[in-house]
Short mmCIF file of C-alpha atoms and ligand atoms in Angstrom, two decimals:
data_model
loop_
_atom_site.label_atom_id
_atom_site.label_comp_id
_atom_site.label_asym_id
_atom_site.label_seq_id
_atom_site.Cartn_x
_atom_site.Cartn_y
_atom_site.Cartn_z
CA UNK A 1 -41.67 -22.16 12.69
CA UNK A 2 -39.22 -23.22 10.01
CA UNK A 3 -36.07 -23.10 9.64
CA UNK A 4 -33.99 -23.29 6.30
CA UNK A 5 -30.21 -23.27 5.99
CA UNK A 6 -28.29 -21.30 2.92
CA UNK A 7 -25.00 -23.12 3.18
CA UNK A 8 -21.93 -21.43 0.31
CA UNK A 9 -18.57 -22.24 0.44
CA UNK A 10 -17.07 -21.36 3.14
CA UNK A 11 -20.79 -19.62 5.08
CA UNK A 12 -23.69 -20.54 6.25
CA UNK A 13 -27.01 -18.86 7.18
CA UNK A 14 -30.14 -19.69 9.10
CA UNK A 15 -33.51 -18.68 7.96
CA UNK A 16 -36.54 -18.55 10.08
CA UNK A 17 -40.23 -18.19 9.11
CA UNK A 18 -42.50 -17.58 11.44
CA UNK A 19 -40.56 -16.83 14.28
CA UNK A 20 -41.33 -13.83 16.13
CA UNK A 21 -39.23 -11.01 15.10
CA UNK A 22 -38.93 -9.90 19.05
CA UNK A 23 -37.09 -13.04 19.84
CA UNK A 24 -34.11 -12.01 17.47
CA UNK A 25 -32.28 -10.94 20.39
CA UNK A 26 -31.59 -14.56 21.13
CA UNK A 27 -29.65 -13.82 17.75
CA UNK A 28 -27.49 -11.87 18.90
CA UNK A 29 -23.97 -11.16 20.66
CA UNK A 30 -24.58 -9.19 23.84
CA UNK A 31 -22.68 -5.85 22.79
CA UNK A 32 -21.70 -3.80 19.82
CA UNK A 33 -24.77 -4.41 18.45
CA UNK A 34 -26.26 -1.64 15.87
CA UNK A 35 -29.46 -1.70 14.38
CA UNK A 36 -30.30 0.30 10.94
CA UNK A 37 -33.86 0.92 9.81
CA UNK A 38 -35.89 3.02 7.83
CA UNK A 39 -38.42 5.64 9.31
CA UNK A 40 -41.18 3.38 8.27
CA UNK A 41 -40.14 0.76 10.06
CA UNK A 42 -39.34 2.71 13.22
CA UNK A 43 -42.56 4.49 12.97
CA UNK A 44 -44.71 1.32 13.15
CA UNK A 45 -42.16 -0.81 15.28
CA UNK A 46 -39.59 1.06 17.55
CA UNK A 47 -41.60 0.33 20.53
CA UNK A 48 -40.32 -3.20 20.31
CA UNK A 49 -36.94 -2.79 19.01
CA UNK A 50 -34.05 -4.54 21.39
CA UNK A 51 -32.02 -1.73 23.38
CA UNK A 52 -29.05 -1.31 21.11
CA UNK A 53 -28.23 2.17 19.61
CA UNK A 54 -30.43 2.84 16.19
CA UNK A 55 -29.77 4.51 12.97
CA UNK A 56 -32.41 5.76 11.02
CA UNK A 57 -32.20 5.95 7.61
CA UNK A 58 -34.99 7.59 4.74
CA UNK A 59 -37.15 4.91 3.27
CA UNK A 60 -37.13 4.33 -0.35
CA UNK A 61 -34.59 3.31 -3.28
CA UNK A 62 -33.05 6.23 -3.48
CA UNK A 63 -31.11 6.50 -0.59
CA UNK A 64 -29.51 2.96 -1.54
CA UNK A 65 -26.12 4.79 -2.58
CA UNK A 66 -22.50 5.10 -1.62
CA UNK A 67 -23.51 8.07 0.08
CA UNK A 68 -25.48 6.65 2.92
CA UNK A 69 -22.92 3.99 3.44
CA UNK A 70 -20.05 6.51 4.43
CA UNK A 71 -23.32 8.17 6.58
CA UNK A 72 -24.12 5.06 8.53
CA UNK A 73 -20.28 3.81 8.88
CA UNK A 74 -19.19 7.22 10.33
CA UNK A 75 -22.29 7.03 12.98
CA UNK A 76 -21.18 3.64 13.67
CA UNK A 77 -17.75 4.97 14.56
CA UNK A 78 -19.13 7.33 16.47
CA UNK A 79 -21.35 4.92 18.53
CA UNK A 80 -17.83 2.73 18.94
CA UNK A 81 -18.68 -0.05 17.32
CA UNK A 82 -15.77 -2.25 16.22
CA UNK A 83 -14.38 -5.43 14.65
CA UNK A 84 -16.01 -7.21 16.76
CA UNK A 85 -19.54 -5.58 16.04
CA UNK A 86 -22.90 -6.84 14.98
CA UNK A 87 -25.28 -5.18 12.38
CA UNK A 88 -28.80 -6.33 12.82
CA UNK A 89 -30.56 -4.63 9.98
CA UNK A 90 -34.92 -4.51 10.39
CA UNK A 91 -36.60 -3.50 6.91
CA UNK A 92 -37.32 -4.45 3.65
CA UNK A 93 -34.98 -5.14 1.28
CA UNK A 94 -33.25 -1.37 0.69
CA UNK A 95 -32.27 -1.61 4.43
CA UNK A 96 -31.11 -5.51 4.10
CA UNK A 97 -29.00 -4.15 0.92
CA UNK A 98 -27.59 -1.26 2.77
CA UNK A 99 -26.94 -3.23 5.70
CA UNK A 100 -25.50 -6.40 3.97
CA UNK A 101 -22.85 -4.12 2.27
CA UNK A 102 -21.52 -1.93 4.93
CA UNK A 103 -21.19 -4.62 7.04
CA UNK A 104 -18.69 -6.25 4.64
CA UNK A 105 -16.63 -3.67 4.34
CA UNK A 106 -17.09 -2.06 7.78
CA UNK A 107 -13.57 -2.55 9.21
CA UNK A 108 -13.11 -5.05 6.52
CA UNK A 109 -16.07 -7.09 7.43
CA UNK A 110 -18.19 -7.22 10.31
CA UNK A 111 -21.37 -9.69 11.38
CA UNK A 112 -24.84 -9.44 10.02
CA UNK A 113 -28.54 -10.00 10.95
CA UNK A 114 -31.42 -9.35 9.01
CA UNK A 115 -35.14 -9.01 10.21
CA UNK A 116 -36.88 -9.29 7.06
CA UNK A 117 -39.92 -7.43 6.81
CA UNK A 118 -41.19 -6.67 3.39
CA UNK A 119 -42.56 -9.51 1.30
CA UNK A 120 -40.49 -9.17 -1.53
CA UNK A 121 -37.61 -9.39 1.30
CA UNK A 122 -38.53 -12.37 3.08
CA UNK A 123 -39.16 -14.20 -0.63
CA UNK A 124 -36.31 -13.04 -2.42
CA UNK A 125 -33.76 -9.38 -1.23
CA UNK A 126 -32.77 -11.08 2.05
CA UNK A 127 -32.29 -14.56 1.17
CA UNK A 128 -29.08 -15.49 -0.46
CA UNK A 129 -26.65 -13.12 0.47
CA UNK A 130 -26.18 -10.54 -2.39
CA UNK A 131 -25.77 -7.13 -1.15
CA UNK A 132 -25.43 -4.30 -3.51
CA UNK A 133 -26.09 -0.48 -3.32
CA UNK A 134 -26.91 1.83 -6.71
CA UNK A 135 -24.82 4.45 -8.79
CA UNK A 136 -27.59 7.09 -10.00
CA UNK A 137 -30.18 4.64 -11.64
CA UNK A 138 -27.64 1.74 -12.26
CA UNK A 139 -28.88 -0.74 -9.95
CA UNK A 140 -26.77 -2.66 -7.56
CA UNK A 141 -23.86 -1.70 -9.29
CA UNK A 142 -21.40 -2.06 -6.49
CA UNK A 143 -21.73 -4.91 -3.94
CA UNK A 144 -20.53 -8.26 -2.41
CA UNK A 145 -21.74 -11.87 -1.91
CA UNK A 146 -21.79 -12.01 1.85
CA UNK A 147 -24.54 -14.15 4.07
CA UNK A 148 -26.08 -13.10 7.19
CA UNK A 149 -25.83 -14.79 10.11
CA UNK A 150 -29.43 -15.01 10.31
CA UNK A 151 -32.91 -13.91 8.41
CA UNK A 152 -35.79 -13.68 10.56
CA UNK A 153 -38.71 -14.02 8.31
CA UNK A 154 -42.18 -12.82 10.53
CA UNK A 155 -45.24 -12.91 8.46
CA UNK A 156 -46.95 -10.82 10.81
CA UNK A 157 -44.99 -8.08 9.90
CA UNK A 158 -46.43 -8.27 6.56
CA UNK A 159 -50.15 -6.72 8.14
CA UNK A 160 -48.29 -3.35 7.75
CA UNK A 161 -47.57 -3.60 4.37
CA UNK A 162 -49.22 -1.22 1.80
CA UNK A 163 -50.80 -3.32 -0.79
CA UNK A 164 -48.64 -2.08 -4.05
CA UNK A 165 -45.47 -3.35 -1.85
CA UNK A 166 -48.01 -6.78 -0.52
CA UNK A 167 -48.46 -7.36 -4.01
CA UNK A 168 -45.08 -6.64 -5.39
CA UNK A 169 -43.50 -9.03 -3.44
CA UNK A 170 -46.36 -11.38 -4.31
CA UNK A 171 -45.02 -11.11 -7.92
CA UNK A 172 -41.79 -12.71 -7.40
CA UNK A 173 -43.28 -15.46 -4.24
CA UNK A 174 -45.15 -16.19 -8.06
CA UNK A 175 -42.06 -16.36 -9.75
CA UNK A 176 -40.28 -19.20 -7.63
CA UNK A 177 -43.58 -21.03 -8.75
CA UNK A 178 -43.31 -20.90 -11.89
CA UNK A 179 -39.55 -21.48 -12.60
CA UNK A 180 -39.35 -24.08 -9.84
CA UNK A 181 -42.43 -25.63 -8.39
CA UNK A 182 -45.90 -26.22 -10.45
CA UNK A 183 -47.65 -27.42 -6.98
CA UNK A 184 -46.52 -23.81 -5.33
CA UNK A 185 -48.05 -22.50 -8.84
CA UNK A 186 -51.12 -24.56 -8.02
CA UNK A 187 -51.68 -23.66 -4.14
CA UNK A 188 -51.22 -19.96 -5.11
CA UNK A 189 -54.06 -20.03 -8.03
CA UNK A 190 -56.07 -22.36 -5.44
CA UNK A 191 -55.44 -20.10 -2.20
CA UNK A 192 -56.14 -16.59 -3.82
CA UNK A 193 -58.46 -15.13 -1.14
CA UNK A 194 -56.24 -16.05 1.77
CA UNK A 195 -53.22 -14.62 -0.07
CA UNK A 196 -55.17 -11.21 -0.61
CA UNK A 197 -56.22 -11.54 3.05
CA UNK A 198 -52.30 -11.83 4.65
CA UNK A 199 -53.72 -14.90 6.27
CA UNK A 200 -50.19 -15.97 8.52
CA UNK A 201 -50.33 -19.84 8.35
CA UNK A 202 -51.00 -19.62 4.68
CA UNK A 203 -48.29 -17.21 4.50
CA UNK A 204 -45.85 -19.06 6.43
CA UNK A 205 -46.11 -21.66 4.40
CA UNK A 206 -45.89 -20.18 0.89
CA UNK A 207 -42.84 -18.03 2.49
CA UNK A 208 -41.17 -21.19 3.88
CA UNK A 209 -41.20 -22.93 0.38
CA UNK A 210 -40.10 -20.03 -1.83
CA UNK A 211 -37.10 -19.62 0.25
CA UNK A 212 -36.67 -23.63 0.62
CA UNK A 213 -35.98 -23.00 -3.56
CA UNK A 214 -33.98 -20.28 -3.29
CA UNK A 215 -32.11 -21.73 -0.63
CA UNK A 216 -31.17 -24.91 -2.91
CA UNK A 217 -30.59 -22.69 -5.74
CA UNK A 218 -27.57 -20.58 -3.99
CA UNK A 219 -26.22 -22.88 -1.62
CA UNK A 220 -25.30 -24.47 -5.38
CA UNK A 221 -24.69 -21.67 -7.13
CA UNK A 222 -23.79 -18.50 -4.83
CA UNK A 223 -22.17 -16.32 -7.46
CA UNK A 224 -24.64 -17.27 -10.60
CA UNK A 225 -22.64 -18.94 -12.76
CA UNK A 226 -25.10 -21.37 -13.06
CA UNK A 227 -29.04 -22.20 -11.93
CA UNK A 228 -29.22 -19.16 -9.85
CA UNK A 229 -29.83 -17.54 -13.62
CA UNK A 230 -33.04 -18.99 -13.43
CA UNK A 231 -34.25 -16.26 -10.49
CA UNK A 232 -33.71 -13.90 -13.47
CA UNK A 233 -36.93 -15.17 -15.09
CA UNK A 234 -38.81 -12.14 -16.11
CA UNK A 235 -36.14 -9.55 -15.27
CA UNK A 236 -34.71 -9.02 -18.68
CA UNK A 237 -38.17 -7.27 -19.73
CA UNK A 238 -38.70 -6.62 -16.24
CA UNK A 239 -35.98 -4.36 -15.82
CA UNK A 240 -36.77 -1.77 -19.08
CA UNK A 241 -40.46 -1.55 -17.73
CA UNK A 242 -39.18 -0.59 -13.82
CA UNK A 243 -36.50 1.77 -15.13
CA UNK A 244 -39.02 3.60 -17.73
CA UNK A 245 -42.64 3.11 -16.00
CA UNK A 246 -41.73 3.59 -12.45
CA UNK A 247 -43.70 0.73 -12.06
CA UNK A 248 -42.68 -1.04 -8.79
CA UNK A 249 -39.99 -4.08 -9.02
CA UNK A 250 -42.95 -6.81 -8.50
CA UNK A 251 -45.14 -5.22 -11.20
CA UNK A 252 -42.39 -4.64 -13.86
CA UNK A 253 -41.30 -8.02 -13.41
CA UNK A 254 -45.06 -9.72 -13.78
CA UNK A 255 -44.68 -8.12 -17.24
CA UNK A 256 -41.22 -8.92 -17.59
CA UNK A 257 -42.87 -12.43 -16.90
CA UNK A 258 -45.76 -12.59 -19.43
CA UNK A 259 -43.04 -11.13 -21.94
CA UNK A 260 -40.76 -14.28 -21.13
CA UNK A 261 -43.66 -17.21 -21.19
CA UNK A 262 -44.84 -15.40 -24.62
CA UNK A 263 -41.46 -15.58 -26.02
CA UNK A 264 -40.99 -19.75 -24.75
CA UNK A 265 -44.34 -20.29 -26.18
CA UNK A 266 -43.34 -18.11 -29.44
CA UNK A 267 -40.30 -20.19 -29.52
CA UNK A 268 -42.38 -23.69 -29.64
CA UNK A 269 -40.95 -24.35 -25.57
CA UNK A 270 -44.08 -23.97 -23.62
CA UNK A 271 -47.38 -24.57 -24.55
CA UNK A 272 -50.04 -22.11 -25.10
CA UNK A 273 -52.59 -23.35 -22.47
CA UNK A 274 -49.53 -22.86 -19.40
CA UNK A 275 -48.69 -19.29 -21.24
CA UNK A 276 -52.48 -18.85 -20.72
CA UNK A 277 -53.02 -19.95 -17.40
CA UNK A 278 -49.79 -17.72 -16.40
CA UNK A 279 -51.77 -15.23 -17.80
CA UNK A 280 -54.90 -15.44 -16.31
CA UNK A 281 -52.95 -15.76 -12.29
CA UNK A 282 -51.32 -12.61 -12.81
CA UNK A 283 -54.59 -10.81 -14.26
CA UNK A 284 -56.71 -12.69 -11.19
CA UNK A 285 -53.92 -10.54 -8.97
CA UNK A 286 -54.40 -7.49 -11.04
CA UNK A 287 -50.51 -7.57 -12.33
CA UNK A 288 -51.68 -4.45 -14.97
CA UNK A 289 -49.42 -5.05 -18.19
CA UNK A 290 -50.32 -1.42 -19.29
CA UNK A 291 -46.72 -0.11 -20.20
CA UNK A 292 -46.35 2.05 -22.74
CA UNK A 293 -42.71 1.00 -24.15
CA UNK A 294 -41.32 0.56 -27.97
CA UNK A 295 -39.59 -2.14 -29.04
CA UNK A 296 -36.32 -0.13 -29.68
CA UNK A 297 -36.49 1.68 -26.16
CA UNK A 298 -36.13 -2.13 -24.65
CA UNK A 299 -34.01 -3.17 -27.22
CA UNK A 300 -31.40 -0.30 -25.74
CA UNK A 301 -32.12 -0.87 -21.83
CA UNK A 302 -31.38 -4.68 -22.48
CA UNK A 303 -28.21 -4.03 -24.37
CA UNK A 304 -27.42 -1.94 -21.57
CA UNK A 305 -28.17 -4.92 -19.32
CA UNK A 306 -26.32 -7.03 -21.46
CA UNK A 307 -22.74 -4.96 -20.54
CA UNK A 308 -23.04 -7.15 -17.11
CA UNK A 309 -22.98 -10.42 -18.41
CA UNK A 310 -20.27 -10.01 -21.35
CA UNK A 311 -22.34 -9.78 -24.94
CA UNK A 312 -24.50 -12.73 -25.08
CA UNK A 313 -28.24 -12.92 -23.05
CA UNK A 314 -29.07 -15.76 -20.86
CA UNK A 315 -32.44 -15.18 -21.57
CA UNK A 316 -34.79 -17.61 -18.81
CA UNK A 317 -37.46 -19.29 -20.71
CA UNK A 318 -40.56 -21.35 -19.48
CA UNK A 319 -40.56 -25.39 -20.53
CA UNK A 320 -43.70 -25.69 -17.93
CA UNK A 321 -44.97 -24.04 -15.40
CA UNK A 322 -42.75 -25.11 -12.81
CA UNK A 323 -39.96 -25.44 -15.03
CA UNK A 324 -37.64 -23.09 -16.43
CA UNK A 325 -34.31 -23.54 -18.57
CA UNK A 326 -31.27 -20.62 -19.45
CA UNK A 327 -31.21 -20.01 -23.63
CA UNK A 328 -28.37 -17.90 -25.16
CA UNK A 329 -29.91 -15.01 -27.14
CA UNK A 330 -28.19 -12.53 -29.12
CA UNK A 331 -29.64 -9.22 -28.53
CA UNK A 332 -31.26 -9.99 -32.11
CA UNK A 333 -32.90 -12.84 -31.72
CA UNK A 334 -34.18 -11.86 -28.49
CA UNK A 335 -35.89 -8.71 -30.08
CA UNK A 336 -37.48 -10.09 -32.78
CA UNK A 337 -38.68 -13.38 -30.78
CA UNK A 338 -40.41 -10.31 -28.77
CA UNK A 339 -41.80 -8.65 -31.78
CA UNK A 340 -43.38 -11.75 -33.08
CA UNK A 341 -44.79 -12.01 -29.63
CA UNK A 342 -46.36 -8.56 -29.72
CA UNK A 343 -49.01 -8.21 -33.01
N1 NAD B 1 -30.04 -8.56 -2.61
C1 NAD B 1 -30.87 -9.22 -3.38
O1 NAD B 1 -30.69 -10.38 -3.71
C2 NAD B 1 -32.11 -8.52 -3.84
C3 NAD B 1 -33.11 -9.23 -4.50
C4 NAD B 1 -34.27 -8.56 -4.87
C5 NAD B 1 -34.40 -7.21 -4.58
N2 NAD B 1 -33.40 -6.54 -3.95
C6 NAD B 1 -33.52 -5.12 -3.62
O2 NAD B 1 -34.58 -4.97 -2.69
C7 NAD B 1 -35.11 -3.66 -2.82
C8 NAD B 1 -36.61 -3.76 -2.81
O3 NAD B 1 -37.04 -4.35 -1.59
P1 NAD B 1 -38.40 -3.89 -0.92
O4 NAD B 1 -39.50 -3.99 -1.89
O5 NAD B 1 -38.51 -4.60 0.38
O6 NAD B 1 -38.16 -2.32 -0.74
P2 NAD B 1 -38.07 -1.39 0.53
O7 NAD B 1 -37.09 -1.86 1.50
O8 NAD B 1 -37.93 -0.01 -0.01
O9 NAD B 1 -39.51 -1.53 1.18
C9 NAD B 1 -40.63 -1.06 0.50
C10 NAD B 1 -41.43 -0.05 1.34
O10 NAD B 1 -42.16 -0.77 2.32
C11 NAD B 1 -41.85 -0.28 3.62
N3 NAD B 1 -41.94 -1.42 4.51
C12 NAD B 1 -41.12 -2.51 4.55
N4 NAD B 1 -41.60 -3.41 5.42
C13 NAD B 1 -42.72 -2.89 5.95
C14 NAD B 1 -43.67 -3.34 6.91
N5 NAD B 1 -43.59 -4.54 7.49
N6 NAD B 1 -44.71 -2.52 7.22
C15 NAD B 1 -44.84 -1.30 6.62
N7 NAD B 1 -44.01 -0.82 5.70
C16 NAD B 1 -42.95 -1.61 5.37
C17 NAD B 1 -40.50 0.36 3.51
O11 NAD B 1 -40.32 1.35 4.49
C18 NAD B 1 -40.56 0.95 2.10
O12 NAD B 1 -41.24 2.19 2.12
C19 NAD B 1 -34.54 -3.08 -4.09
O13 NAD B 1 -33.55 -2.14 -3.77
C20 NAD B 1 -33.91 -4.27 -4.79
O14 NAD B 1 -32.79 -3.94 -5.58
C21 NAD B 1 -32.27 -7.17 -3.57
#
């Protein structure tokens, strides 16, 4: 079991790995507690669930809307919950969204729990207290910075995970490598078969440090003024490819990734044998990079992007594996950096 604290300003949250997601009772206040899910997750774990009124919500990305927020709040009501309640959320990282942002503007603000149980939740959604819902396909366009009281983290959980959504999580667990940590890079390439396999030490262990570096990065930098940028690594390519592929959020991003490393090593930053090598882990993991999408379709999606942060790009580039650095782009440079990159 470990157990990593995300301390902000004026919060602080406590993240388990590997403690068993039934104990998260010892969590939790005795009463007005209310516990959302999606039908996945009560399909596979309900059985187990602690006895506190449920609400059930679709699975899936498109039910993370204003919509289901006035949905949930109005059951809550109903079910008397309070001021004084508790939300324990149990799902991936739709249901952690959902739940984060009702409960901070439930009543004005009510306490949160998450048990985290996708990988791409327990690596990155969960951890670090951003909680955002969508506005047609504009994601996570309205949301708040607001940390749980607790993430449980069980990699068991995981053994119920279809691949695609194993894998996509994978993708960014790979990302904290290679912006952060060229030893995590390392004991991924090394450790491929018992990644594949779920094995849950392994997994503990790879989970533990990825959120050890997220941890540091927010508890420094909650609202991303500064080295949280760096989790953007392969998100401003990333982003185009999920919107126009449908590719899943892991997957786009792996390409968003290759994109980003070929643009550092375009731009004399990172050498060519570390853009190879990135290369050859995401192909060993068989992170496809078959999207089919012109230069001036992502040239409009990342202007689009661009609205958010007020003109300019902080575009994350590779110096190492292990090592990654914010450059200021105009949409310009960016494009034709990612033309030369493409021959
Ligand atoms: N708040 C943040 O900082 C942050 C960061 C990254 C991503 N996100 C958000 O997270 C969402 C993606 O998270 P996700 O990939 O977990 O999506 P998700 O919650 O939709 O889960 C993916 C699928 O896996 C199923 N599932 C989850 N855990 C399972 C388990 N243990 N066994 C079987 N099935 C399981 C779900 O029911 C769903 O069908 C996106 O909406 C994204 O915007 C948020």
């Amino acid at each position: 079991l470990t157990t990593i604290s995300v301390k902000t300003g004026t919060q602080s949250s406590i993240i388990t790995i590997g403690e068993s997601w039934t104990d998260a009772v010892k969590h939790l206040p005795g009463k007005e507690v209310v516990i959302i899910t999606d039908e996945n997750i009560y399909r596979l774990y309900n059985n187990d669930f602690p006895d506190f009124p449920i609400i059930k919500i679709a699975a899936g990305e498109s039910g993370k809307n204003l919509k289901i927020i006035e949905e949930i709040a109005g059951k809550m009501l109903d079910t008397g919950i309070g001021r004084g309640g508790f939300i324990l959320a149990i799902g991936g990282g739709v249901v952690c969204d959902i739940a984060g942002f009702l409960a901070s503007v439930y009543m004005r603000g009510i306490r949160f729990g998450f048990i985290s149980t996708s990988l791409l939740s327990q690596v990155d959604a969960s951890i670090g207290g951003k909680n955002a819902v969508n506005i047609g396909i504009a994601k996570n366009m309205i949301g708040t910075f607001n940390q749980p009281d607790f993430v449980i983290c069980d990699p068991s959980m995981l053994h119920t995970l279809p691949d695609d959504e194993y894998l996509s999580g994978l993708a960014e667990l790979i990302k904290m490598g290679l912006i952060l940590d060229k030893n995590l890079v390392g004991d991924i390439e090394e450790n491929y078969s018992g990644i594949l396999s779920r094995d849950m030490v392994l997994m503990e262990s790879l989970i533990s440090r990825s959120v050890n570096l997220k941890a540091a990065i927010v508890s420094g930098d909650e609202k991303e003024t500064g080295r949280r940028i760096l989790l953007n690594f392969g998100h401003t390519f990333g982003h185009p490819i999920e919107t126009l592929s449908m590719k899943k959020h892991g997957f786009a991003v792996a390409s968003g990734m290759r994109i980003a490393a070929a643009i550092s090593t375009r731009s004399g930053l990172l050498q060519p044998e570390d853009n190879e090598r990135l290369a050859n882990l995401l192909d060993r993991f068989n992170f496809t990079n078959d999207y089919q999408i012109s230069s001036q379709k992502f040239e409009e999606l990342i202007a689009m992007d661009k609205k958010k942060t007020g003109g300019k790009i902080n575009f994350v580039v590779l110096e190492s594996l292990g090592k990654a650095a914010v450059r200021e782009f105009t949409l310009n440079e960016l494009m034709e950096a990612y033309k030369s990159t493409v021959v």
